[in-house]
Coordinates of C-alpha atoms in Angstrom, one line a residue:
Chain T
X1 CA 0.0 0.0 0.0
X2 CA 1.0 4.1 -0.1
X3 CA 1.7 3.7 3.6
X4 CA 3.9 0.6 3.4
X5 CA 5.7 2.2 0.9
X6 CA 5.9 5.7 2.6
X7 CA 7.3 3.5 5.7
X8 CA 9.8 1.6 4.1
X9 CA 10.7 4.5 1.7
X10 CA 11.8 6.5 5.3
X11 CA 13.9 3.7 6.5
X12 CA 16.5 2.9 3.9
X13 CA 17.9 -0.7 3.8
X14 CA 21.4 -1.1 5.8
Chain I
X1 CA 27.8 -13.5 27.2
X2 CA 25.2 -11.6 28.0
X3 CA 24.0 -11.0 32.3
X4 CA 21.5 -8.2 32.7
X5 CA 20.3 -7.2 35.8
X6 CA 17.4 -5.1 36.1
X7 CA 16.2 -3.5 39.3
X8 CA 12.4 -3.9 38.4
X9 CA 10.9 -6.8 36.2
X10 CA 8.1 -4.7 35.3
X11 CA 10.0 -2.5 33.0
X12 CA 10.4 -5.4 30.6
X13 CA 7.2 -6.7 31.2
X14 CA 5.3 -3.2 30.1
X15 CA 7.9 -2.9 27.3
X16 CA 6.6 -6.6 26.1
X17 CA 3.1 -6.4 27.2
X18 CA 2.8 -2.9 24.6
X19 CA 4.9 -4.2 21.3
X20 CA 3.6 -8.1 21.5
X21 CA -0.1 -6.6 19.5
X22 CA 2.7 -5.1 16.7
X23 CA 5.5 -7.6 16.7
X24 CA 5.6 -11.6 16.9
X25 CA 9.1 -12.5 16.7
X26 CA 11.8 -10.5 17.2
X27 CA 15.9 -10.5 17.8
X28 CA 16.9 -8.2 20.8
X29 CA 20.1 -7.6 19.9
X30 CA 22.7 -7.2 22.8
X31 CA 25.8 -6.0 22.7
X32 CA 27.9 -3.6 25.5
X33 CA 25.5 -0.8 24.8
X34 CA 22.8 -2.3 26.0
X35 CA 19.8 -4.1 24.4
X36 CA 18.3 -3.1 21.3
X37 CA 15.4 -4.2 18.9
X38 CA 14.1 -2.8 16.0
X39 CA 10.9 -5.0 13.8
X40 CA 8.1 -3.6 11.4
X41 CA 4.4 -4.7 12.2
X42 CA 3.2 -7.5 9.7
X43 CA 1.8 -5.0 7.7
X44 CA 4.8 -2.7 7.6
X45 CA 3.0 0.5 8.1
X46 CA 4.3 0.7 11.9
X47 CA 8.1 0.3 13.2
X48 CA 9.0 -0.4 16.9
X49 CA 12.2 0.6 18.1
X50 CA 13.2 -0.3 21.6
X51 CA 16.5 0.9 22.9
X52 CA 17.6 0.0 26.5
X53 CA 20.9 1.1 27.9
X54 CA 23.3 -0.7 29.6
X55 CA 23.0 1.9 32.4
X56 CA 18.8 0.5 32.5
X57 CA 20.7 -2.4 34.1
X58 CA 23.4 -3.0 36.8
X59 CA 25.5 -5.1 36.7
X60 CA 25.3 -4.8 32.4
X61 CA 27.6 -7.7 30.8
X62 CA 27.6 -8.2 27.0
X63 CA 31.5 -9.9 26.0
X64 CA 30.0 -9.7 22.4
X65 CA 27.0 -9.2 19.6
X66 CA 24.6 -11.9 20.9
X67 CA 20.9 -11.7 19.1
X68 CA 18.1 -13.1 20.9
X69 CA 15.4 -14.1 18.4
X70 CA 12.7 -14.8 20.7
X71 CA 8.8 -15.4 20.1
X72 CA 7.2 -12.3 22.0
X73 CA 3.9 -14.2 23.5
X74 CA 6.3 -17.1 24.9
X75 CA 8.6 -13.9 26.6
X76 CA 5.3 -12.8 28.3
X77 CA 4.3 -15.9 29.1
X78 CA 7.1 -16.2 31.3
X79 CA 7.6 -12.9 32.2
X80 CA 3.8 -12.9 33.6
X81 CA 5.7 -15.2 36.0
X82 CA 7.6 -12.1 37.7
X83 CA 6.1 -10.4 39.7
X84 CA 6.5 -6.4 38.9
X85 CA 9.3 -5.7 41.9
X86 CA 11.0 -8.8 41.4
X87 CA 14.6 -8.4 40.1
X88 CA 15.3 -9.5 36.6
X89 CA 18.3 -11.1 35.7
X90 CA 18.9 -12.0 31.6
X91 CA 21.5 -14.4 31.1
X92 CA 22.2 -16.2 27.7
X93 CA 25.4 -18.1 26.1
X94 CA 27.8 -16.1 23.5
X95 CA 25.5 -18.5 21.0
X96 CA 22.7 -19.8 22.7
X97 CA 19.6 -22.0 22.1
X98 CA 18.0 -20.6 25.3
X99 CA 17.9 -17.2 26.9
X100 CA 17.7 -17.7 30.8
X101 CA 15.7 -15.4 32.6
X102 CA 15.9 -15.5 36.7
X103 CA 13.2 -13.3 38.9
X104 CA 14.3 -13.1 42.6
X105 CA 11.9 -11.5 45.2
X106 CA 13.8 -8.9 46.9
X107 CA 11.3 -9.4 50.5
X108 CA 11.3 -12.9 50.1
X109 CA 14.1 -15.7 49.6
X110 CA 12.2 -17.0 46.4
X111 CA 14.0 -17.6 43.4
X112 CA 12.5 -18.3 40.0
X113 CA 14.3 -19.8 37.0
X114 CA 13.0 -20.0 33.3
X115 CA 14.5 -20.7 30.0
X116 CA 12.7 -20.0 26.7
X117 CA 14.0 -21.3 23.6
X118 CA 15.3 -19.3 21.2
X119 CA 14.3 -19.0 17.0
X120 CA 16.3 -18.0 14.3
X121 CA 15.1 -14.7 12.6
X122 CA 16.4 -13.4 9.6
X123 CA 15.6 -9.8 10.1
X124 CA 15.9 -6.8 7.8
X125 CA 18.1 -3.8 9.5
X126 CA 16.8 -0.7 8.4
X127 CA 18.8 2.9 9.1
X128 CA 16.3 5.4 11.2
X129 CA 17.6 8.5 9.1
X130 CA 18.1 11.6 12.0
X131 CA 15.0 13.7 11.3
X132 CA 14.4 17.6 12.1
X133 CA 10.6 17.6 12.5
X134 CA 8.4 20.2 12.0
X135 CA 6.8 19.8 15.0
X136 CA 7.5 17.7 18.3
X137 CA 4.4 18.0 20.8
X138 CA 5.2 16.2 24.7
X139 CA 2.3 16.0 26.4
X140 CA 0.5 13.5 29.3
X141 CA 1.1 9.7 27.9
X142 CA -2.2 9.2 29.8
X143 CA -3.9 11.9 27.7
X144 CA -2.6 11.3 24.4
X145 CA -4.1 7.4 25.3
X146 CA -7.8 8.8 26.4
X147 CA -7.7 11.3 23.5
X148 CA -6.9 8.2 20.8
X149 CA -9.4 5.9 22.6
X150 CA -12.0 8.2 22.7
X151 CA -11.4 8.8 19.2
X152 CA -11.2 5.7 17.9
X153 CA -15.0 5.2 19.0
X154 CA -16.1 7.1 16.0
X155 CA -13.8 6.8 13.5
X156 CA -11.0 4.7 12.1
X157 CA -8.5 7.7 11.0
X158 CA -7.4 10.7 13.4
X159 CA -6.1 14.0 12.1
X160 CA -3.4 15.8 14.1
X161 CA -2.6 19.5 13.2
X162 CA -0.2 21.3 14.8
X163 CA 0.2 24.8 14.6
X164 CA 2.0 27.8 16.6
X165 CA 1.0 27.1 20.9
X166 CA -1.7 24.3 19.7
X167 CA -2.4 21.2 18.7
X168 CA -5.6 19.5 17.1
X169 CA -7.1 15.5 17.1
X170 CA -9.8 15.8 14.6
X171 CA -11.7 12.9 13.6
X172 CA -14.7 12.2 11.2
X173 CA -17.0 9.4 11.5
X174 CA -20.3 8.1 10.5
X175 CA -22.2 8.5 13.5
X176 CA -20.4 12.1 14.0
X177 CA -16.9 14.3 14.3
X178 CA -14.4 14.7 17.3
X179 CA -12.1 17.2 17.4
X180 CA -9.9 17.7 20.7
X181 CA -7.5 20.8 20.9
X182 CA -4.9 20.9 23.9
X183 CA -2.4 24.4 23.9
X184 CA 1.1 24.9 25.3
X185 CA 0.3 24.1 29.4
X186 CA 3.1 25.1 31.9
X187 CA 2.6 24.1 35.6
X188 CA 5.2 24.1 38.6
X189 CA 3.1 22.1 40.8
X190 CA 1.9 19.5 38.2
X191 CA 4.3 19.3 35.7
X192 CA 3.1 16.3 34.9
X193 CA 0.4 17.4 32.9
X194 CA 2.4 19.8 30.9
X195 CA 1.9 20.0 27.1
X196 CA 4.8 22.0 25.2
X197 CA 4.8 22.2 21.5
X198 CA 8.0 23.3 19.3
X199 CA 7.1 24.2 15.8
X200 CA 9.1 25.2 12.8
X201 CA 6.2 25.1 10.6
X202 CA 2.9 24.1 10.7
X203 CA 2.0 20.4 10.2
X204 CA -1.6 18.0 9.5
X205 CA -1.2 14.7 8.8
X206 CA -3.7 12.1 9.1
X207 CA -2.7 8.5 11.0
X208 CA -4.7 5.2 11.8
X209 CA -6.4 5.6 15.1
X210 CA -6.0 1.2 15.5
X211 CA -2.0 1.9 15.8
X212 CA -1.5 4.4 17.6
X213 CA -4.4 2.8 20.2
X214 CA -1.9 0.1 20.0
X215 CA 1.1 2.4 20.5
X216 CA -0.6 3.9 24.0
X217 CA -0.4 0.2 25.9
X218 CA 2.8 1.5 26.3
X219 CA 1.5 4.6 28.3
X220 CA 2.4 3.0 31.7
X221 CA 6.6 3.2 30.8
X222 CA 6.5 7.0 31.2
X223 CA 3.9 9.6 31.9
X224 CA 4.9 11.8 29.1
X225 CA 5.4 11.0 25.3
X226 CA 6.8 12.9 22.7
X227 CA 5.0 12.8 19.4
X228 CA 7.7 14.1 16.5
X229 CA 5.5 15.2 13.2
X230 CA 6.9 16.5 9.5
X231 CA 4.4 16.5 6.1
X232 CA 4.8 13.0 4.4
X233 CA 7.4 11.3 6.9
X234 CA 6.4 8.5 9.7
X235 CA 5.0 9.8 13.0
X236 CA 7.1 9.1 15.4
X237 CA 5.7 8.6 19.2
X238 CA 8.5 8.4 22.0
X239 CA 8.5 7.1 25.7
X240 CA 11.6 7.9 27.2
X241 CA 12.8 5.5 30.0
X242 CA 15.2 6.2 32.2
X243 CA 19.3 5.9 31.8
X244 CA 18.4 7.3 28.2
X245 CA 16.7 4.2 27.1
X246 CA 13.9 4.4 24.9
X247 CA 10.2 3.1 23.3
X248 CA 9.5 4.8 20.0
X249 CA 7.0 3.5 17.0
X250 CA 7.3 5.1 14.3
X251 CA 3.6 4.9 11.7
X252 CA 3.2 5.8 8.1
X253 CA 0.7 9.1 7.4
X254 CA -2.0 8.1 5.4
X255 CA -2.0 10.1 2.5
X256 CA -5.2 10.7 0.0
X257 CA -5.0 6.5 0.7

């Protein structure tokens, strides 16, 4: 969804 | 390996009791800093990020990184075995199978032992970026708990707006619309009820009331929480715990979803 991706978008992979 | 000691059972009890509704499984990952754990919700719309120092605990022994994947409705299984003043003592191998977790009564000469076995999770590590929000609002955790569960009575979405010495909950449902304002609050004598907002610009964004419901269990950690807003990034609602530790969630806006 627009928020999952808002979510994930925010915490970038490490 | 790892030896915690913690003063008060119940602080890892309420952290457990308010993330086990978000989270399932989980590694708390220890190391000489303390004890940290970071997990998305299932539907990855909602992060929890726990931090407790090693100063939470004394003594604090961590030789090396040790994760502790551990299933978080058998961890309060057990830990509904302690009572809230008992002291907590973690205690785990450098690679264990079982995390050890003793509860001694501090009035009494009882000692409790339990082991839970431990699970393999492969989880994703994700970098919290440092954020300057537009707007960080600490109020009463009690308050901001009533003002979501009243809320969430009449609708399934909550606005908050925050602008210059205020800040809105606005909610519209079918039977009706809510809208609660609080302002900047200053008291000597109860500043436990204070409500101070900082502001660099205005902000309203609109969040799902079933989260952050979800979020408040964790109301009884600390009796103030900080909620962090800027337009299109994750809310992020803070309990600070003593020795620096920490309780935030971090939720997604919902935007025109």
């Amino acid at each position: 969804s627009a928020q999952q991706a808002r979510l994930e978008g925010f915490f970038k992979a490490v | 390996m790892l030896e915690a000691r913690l003063e008060q059972a119940s602080i890892l009890k309420k952290v457990v009791d308010a993330i086990k509704d978000l989270v399932q499984d989980c590694n708390f990952d220890c190391n000489d800093s303390g004890i940290a754990l970071q997990a998305m919700d299932n539907s990855h719309v909602a992060l929890v990020s726990m931090m407790l120092k090693s100063d939470t605990f004394s003594p604090f022994r961590c030789d090396r990184n040790i994760a502790l994947g551990i299933n978080l409705n058998s961890f309060q299984k057990v830990l509904r075995c302690a009572q809230n003043e008992d002291i907590l003592t973690l205690k785990a191998d450098d690679s264990p199978d079982v995390v050890s977790l003793v509860f001694e009564s501090s009035e009494q000469d009882r000692i409790s032992e339990y082991d839970i076995k431990l699970m393999d999770i492969d989880q994703e590590h994700l970098g919290i970026p440092d954020t300057e929000y537009a707007a960080t609002i600490t109020m009463p955790s009690g308050e901001f708990q009533r003002i979501c569960r009243d809320l969430s009575a009449l609708s399934e979405s909550v606005a908050i707006e925050a602008e210059k010495n205020a800040v809105k909950f606005v909610c519209n449902g079918d039977i009706g619309n809510g809208a609660i304002s609080l302002r900047n609050h200053s008291s000597v004598e109860k500043p436990e009820q204070n409500v101070n907002i900082e502001l660099s610009e205005p902000v309203a964004l609109t969040f799902s009331l079933k989260y952050l419901v979800n979020f408040c269990k964790a109301s009884g950690l600390s009796g103030s929480v900080k909620l962090c807003l800027s337009n299109e990034v994750p809310l992020l609602v803070e309990y600070e715990l003593a020795s620096n530790s920490y309780l935030r969630f971090y939720l997604a806006p919902k935007i025109g979803d």
